mmCIF file of C-alpha atoms and ligand atoms in Angstrom:
data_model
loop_
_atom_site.group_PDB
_atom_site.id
_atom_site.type_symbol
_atom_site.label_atom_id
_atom_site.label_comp_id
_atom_site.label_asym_id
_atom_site.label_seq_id
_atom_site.Cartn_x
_atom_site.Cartn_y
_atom_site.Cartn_z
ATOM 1 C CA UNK A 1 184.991 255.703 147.572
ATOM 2 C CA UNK A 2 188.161 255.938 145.477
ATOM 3 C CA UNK A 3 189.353 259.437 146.812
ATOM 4 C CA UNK A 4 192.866 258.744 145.084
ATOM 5 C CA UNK A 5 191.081 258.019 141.363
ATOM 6 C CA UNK A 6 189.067 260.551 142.228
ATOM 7 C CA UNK A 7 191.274 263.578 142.726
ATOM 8 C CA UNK A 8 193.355 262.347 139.501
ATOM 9 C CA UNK A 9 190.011 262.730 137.811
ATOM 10 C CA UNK A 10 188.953 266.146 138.819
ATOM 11 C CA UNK A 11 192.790 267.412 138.810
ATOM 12 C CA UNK A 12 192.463 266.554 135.084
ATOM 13 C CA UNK A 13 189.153 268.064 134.849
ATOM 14 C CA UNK A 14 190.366 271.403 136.380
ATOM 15 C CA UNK A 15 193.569 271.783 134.422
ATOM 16 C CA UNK A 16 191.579 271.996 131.120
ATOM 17 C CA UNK A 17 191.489 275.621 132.442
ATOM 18 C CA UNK A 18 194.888 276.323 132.458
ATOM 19 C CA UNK A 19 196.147 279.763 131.415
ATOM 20 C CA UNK A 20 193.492 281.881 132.725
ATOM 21 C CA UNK A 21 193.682 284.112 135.885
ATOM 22 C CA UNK A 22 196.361 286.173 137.742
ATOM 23 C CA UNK A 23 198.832 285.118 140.096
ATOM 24 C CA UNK A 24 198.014 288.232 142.700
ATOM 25 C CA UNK A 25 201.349 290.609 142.484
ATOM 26 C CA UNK A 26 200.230 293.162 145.365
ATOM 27 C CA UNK A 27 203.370 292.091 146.919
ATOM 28 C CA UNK A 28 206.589 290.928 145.433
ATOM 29 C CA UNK A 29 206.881 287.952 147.175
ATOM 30 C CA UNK A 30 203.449 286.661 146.370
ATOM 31 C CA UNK A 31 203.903 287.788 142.376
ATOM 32 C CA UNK A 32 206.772 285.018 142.445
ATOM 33 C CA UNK A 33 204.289 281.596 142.766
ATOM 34 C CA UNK A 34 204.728 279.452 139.746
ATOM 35 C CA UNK A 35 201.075 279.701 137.936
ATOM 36 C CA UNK A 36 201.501 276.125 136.856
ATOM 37 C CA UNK A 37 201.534 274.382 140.415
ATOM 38 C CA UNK A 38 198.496 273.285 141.223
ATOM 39 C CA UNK A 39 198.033 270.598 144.310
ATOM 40 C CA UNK A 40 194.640 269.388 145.763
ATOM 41 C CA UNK A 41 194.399 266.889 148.856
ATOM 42 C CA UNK A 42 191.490 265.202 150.801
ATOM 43 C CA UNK A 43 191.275 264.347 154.454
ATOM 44 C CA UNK A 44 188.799 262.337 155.878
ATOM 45 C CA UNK A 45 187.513 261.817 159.810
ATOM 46 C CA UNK A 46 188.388 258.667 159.722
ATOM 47 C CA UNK A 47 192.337 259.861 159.226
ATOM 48 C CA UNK A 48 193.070 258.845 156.046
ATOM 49 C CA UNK A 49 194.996 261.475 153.273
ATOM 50 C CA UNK A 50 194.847 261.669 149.826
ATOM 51 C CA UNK A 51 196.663 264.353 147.580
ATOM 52 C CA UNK A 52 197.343 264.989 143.822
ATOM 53 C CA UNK A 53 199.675 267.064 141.962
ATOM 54 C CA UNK A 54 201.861 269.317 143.964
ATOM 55 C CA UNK A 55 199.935 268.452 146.958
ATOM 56 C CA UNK A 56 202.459 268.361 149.500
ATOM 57 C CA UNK A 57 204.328 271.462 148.348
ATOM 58 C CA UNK A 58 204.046 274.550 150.700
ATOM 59 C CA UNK A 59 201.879 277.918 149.683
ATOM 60 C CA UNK A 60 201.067 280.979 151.357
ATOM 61 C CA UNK A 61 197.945 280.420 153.107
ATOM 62 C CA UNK A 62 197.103 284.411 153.065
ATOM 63 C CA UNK A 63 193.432 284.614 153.973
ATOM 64 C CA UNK A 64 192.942 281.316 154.351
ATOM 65 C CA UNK A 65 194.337 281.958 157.980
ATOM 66 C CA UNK A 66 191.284 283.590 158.751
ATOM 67 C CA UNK A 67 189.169 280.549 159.136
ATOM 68 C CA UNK A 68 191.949 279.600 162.306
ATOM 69 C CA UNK A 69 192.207 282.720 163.797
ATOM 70 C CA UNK A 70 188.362 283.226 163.849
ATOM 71 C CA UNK A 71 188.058 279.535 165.310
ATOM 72 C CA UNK A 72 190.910 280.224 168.016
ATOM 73 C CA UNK A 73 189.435 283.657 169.049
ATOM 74 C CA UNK A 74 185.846 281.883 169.495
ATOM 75 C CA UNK A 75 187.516 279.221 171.280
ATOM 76 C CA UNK A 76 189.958 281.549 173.367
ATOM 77 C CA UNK A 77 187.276 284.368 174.403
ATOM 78 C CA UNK A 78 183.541 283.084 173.129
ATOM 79 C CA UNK A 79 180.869 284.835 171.912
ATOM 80 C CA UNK A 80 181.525 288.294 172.925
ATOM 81 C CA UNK A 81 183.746 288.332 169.365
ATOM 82 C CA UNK A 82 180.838 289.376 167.580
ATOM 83 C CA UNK A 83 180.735 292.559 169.171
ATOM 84 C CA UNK A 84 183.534 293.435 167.478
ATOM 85 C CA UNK A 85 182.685 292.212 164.113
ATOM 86 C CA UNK A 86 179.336 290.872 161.929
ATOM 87 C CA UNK A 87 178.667 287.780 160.101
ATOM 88 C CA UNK A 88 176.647 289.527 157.269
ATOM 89 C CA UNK A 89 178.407 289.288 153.841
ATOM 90 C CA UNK A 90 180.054 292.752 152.584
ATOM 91 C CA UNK A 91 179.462 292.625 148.703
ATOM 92 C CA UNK A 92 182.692 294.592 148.400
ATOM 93 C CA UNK A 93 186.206 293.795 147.629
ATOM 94 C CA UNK A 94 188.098 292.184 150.452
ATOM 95 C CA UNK A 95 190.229 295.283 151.415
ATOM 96 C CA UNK A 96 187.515 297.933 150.781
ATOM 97 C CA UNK A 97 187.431 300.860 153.155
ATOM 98 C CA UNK A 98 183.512 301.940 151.797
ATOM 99 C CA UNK A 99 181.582 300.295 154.637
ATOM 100 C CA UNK A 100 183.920 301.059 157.927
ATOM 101 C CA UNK A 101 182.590 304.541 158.085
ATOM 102 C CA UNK A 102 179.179 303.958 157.652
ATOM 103 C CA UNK A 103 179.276 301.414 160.049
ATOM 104 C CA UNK A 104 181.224 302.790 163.063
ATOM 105 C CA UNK A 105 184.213 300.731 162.641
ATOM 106 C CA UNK A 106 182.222 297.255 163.241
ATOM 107 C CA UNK A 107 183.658 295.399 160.270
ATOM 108 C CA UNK A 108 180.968 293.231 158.664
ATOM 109 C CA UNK A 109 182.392 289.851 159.177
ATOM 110 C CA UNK A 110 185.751 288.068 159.996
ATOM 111 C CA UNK A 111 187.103 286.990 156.742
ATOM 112 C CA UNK A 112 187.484 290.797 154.963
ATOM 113 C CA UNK A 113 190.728 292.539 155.982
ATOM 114 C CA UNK A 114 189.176 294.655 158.512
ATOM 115 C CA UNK A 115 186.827 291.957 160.128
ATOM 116 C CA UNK A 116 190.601 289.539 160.224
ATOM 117 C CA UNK A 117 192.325 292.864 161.388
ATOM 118 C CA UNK A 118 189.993 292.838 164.779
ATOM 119 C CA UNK A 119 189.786 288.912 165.291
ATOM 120 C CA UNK A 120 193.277 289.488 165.147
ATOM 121 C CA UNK A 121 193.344 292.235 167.706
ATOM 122 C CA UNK A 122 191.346 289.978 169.752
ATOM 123 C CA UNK A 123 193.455 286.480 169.420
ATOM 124 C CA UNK A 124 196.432 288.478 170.547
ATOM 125 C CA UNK A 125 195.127 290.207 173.495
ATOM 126 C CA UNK A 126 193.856 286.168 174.372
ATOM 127 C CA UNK A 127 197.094 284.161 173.463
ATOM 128 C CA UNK A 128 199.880 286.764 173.480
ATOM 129 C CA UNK A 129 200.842 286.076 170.390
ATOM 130 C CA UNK A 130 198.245 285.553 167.480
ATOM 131 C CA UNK A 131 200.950 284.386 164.834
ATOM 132 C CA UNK A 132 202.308 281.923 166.493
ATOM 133 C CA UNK A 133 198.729 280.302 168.147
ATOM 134 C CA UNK A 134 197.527 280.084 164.487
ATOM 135 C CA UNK A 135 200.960 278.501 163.441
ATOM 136 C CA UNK A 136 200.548 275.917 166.258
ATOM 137 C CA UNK A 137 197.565 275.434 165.620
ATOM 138 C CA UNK A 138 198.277 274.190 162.115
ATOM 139 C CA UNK A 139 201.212 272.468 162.939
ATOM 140 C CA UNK A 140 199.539 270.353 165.765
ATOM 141 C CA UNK A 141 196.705 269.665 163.541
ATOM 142 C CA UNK A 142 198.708 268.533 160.575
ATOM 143 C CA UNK A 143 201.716 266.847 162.868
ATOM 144 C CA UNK A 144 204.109 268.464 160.770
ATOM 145 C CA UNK A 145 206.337 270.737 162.961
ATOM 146 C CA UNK A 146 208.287 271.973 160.072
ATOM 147 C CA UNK A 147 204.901 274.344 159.451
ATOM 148 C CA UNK A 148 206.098 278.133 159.972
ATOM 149 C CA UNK A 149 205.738 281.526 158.779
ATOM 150 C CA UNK A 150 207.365 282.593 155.820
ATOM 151 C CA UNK A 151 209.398 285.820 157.427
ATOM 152 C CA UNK A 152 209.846 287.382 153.486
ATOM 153 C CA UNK A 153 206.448 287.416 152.952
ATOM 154 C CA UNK A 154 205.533 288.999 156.006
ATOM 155 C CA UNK A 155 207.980 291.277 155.450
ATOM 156 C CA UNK A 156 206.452 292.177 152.092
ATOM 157 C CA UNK A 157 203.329 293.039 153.615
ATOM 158 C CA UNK A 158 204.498 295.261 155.885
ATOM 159 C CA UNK A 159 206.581 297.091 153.484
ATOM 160 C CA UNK A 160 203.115 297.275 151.029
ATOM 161 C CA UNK A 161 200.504 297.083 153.651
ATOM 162 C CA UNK A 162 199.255 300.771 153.411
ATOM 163 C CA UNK A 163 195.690 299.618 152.902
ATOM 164 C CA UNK A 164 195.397 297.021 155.721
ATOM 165 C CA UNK A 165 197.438 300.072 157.487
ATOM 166 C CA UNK A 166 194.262 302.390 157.111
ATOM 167 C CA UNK A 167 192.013 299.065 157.709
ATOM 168 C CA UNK A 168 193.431 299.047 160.933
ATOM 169 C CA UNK A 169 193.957 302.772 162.383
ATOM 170 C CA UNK A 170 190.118 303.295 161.302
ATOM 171 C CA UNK A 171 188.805 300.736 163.583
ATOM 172 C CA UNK A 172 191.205 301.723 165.853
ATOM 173 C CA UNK A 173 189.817 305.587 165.879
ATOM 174 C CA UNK A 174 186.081 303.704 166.524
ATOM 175 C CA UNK A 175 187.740 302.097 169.302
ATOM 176 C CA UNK A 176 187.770 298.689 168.064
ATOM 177 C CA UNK A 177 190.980 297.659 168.406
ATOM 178 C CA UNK A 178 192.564 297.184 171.939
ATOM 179 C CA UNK A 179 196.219 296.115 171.525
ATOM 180 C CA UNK A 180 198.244 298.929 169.137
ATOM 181 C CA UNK A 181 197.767 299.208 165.439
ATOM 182 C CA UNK A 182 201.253 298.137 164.526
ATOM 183 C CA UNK A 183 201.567 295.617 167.232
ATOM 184 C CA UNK A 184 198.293 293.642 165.247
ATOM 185 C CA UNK A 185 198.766 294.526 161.903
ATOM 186 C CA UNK A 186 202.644 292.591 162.660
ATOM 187 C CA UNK A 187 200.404 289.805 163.810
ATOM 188 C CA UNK A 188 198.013 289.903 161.157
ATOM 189 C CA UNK A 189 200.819 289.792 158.493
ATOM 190 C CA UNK A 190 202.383 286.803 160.196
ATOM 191 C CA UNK A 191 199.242 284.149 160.120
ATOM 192 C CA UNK A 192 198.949 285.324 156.304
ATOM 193 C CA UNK A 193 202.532 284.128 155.810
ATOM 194 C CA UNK A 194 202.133 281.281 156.907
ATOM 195 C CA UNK A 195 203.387 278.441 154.605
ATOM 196 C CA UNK A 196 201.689 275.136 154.284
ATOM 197 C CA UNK A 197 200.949 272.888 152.055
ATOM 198 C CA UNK A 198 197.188 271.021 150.808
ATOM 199 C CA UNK A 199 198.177 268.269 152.741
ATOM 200 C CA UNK A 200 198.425 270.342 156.146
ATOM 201 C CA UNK A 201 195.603 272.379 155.412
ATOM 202 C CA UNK A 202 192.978 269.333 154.703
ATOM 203 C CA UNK A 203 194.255 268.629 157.999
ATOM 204 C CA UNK A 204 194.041 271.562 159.925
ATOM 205 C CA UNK A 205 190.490 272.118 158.602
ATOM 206 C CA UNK A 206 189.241 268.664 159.498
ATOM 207 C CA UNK A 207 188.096 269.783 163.153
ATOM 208 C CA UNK A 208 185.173 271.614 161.503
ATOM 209 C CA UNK A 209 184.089 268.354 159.810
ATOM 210 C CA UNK A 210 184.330 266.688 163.162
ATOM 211 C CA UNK A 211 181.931 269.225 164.499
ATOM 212 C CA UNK A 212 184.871 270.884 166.544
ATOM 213 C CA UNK A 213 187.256 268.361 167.876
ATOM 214 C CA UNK A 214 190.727 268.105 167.139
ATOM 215 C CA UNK A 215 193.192 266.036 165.924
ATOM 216 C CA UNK A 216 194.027 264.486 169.898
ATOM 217 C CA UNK A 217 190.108 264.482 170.201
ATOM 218 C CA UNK A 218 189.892 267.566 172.546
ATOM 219 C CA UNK A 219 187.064 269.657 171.465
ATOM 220 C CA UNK A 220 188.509 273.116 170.196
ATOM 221 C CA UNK A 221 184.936 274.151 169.736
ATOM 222 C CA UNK A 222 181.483 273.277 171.010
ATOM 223 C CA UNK A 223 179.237 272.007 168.275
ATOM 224 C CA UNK A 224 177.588 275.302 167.484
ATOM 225 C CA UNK A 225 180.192 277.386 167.340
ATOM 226 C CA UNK A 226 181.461 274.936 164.551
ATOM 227 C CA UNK A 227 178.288 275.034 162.524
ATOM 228 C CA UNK A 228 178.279 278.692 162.739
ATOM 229 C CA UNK A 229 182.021 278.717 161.446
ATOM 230 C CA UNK A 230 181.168 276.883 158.888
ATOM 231 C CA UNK A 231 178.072 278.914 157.901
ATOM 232 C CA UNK A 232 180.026 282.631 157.875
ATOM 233 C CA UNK A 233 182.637 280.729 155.713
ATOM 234 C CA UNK A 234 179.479 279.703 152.941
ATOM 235 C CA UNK A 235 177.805 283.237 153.234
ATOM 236 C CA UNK A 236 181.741 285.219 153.546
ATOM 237 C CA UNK A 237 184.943 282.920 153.065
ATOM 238 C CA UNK A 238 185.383 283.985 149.024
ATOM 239 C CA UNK A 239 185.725 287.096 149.175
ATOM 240 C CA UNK A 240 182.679 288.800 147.286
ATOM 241 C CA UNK A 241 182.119 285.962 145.256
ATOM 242 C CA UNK A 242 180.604 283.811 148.494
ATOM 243 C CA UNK A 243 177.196 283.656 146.087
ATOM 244 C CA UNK A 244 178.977 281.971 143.160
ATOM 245 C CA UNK A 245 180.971 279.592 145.132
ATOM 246 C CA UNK A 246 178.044 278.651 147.268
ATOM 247 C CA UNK A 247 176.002 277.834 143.552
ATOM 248 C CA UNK A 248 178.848 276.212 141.879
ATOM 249 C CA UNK A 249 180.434 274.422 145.298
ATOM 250 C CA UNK A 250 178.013 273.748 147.963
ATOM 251 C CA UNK A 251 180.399 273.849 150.547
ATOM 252 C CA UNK A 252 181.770 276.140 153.417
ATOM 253 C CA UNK A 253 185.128 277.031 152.292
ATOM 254 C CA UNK A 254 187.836 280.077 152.173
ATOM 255 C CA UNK A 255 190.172 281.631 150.020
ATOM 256 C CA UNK A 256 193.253 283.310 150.297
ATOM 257 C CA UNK A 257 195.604 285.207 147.662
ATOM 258 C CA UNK A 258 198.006 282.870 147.386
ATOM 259 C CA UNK A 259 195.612 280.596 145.352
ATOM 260 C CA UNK A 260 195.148 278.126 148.388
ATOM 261 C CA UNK A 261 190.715 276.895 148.951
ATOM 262 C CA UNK A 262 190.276 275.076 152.012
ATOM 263 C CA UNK A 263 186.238 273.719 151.656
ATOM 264 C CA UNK A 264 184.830 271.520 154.420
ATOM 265 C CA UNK A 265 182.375 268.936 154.457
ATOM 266 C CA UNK A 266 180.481 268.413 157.531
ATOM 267 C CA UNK A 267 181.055 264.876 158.556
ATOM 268 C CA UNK A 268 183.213 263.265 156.247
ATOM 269 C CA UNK A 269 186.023 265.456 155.477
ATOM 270 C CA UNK A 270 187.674 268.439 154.568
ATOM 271 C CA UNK A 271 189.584 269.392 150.851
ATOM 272 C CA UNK A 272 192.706 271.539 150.232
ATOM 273 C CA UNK A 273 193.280 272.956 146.391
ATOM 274 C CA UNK A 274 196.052 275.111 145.323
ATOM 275 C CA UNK A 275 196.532 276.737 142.348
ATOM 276 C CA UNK A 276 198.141 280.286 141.879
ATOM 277 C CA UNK A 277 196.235 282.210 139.446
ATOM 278 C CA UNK A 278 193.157 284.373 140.663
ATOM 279 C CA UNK A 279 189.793 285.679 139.082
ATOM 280 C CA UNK A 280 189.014 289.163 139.238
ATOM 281 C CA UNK A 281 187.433 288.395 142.726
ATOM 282 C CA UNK A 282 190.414 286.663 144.392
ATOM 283 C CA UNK A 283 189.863 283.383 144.044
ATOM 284 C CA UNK A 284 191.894 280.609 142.282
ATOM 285 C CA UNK A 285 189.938 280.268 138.754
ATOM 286 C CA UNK A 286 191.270 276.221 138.662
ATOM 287 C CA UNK A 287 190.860 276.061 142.998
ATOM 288 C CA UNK A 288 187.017 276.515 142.649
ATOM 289 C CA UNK A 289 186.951 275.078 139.016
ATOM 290 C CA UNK A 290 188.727 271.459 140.468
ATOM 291 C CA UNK A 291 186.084 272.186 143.715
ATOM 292 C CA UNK A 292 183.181 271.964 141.307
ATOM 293 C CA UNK A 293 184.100 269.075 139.528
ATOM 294 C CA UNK A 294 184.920 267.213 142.974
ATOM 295 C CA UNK A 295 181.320 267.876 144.272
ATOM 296 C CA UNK A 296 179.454 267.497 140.829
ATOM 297 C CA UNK A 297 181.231 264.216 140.367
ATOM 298 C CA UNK A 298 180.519 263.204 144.349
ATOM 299 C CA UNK A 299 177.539 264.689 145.013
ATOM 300 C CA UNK A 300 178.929 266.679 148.038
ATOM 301 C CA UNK A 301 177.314 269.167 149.793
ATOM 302 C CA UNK A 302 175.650 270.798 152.781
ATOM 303 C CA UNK A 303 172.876 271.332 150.658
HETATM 304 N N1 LIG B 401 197.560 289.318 153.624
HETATM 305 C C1 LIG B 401 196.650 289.615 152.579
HETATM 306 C C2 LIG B 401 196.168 291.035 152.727
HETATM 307 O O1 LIG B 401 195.932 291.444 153.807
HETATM 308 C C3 LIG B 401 195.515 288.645 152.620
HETATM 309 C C4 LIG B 401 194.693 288.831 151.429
HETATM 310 C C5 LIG B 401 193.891 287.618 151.106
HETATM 311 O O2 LIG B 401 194.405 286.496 151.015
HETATM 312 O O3 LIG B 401 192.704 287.835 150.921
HETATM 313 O O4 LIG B 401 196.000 291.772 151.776
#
């Protein structure tokens, strides 16, 4: 397979695009990205790289952090996570409030705010510190130890997190939260400002394409536990758009605000893309446009 032809092709593909979509301005310091970057990158099991356009230029991961601290917290503390949160698919906005009362304070799965906000909770009351496991995570997974938390944009969210603020002190009145609200919302903002680039992430996410092992070939997670990862990130890693991604993609994948996809593929490899501006759902318009040309042109899928 000529990955390197191959990204050039789709990276062309996707770019016809250009021009639509938002670059997501909830905080200052995200509303800065440049809406013309756009960098994708491939990593396969057998440890080879590939990358296109700005593919080596660090991003805000955002939500895509929620794939590692949901994978850590399994690893860390096992099944007894899903007490704490579902695996069902909200059909609401990422940061919606709606369902939290009617459902106790049980958020319905790990990758909206409030389902993050406890697997956060939980990854800190495991590790000490859940902004710094996720970072070292990364950064052992990519072997780049210049990998690290972008302190502004934490910052940011802090100073503008009212919402995830609410998130948080709900489940917390439910009882769902056991470490206190500030304490894990400060942890929650750090492993979304993280900074890394396609390259890292491809890398990062390749232990769910090896079925759980990492990079030094310890085995993070048992083989289960990785197929389940991967199958809340197909049903609930884009937001509520997990339906259209699933029809147009075919892979597991998630999402985050800063325009970052990270999509696996069971096996053979996992795929970074990067572009800034967002659809009305949250997710990059070219990301998933350059992610459906890669698997219509390859064939790629779980399916
Ligand atoms: N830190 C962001 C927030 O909590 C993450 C949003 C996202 O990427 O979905 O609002």
């Amino acid at each position: 397979m000529d990955y390197q032809g191959l990204l050039h092709e789709v990276m062309a593909e996707a770019l016809r695009g250009h021009g639509r979509g938002r670059v997501a301005d909830y905080i200052p310091a995200l509303a800065v990205a440049d809406p013309t970057a756009f960098g994708m990158a491939i990593a396969t099991v057998d440890g080879e790289v590939y990358g296109a356009g700005d593919w080596e230029q660090p991003f805000s991961i955002q939500s895509v952090s929620k794939l590692f601290s949901l994978a850590l917290a399994l690893a860390e503390g096992g099944e007894q996570l899903w007490q704490g949160v579902g695996r069902e698919p909200s059909g609401n906005p990422y940061n919606s409030l709606v369902q939290l009362e009617s459902e106790s304070g049980i958020p319905r799965n790990p990758f909206i705010n409030a389902g993050a906000i406890v697997v956060t909770d939980r990854l800190l009351e495991l590790t000490g510190n859940a902004g710094t496991a996720v970072r070292d995570f990364l950064r052992a997974e990519s072997r780049n130890e210049t990998l690290d938390i972008d302190e502004s944009v934490a910052a940011s969210e802090a100073l503008h997190g009212h919402r995830n603020a609410a998130l948080a002190h709900f489940i917390a009145s439910y009882g769902n939260l056991r470490n206190p609200v500030d304490s894990v919302l400060l942890h929650y903002y750090a492993h979304c400002a993280l900074a890394a680039s396609c390259r890292d992430m491809a890398l990062a996410g390749l232990f769910l394409a090896r079925h759980g092992i990492r990079a030094d070939g310890s085995r993070l997670l048992t083989r289960s536990e990785a197929k389940r990862v991967n199958a809340v990130l197909l049903t609930c890693g884009t937001y509520d758009a997990a339906g259209q991604f699933a029809f147009r993609v075919g892979l597991p994948g998630k999402s985050g605000v800063g325009g970052g996809i990270l999509a696996v593929l069971p096996g053979r490899g996992a795929v970074c893309v990067w572009s800034p501006p967002l659809d009305a759902t949250g997710n990059s318009v070219l990301g998933v446009a350059a992610l459906d040309a890669l698997t219509t042109a390859t064939g790629w899928s779980v399916f």
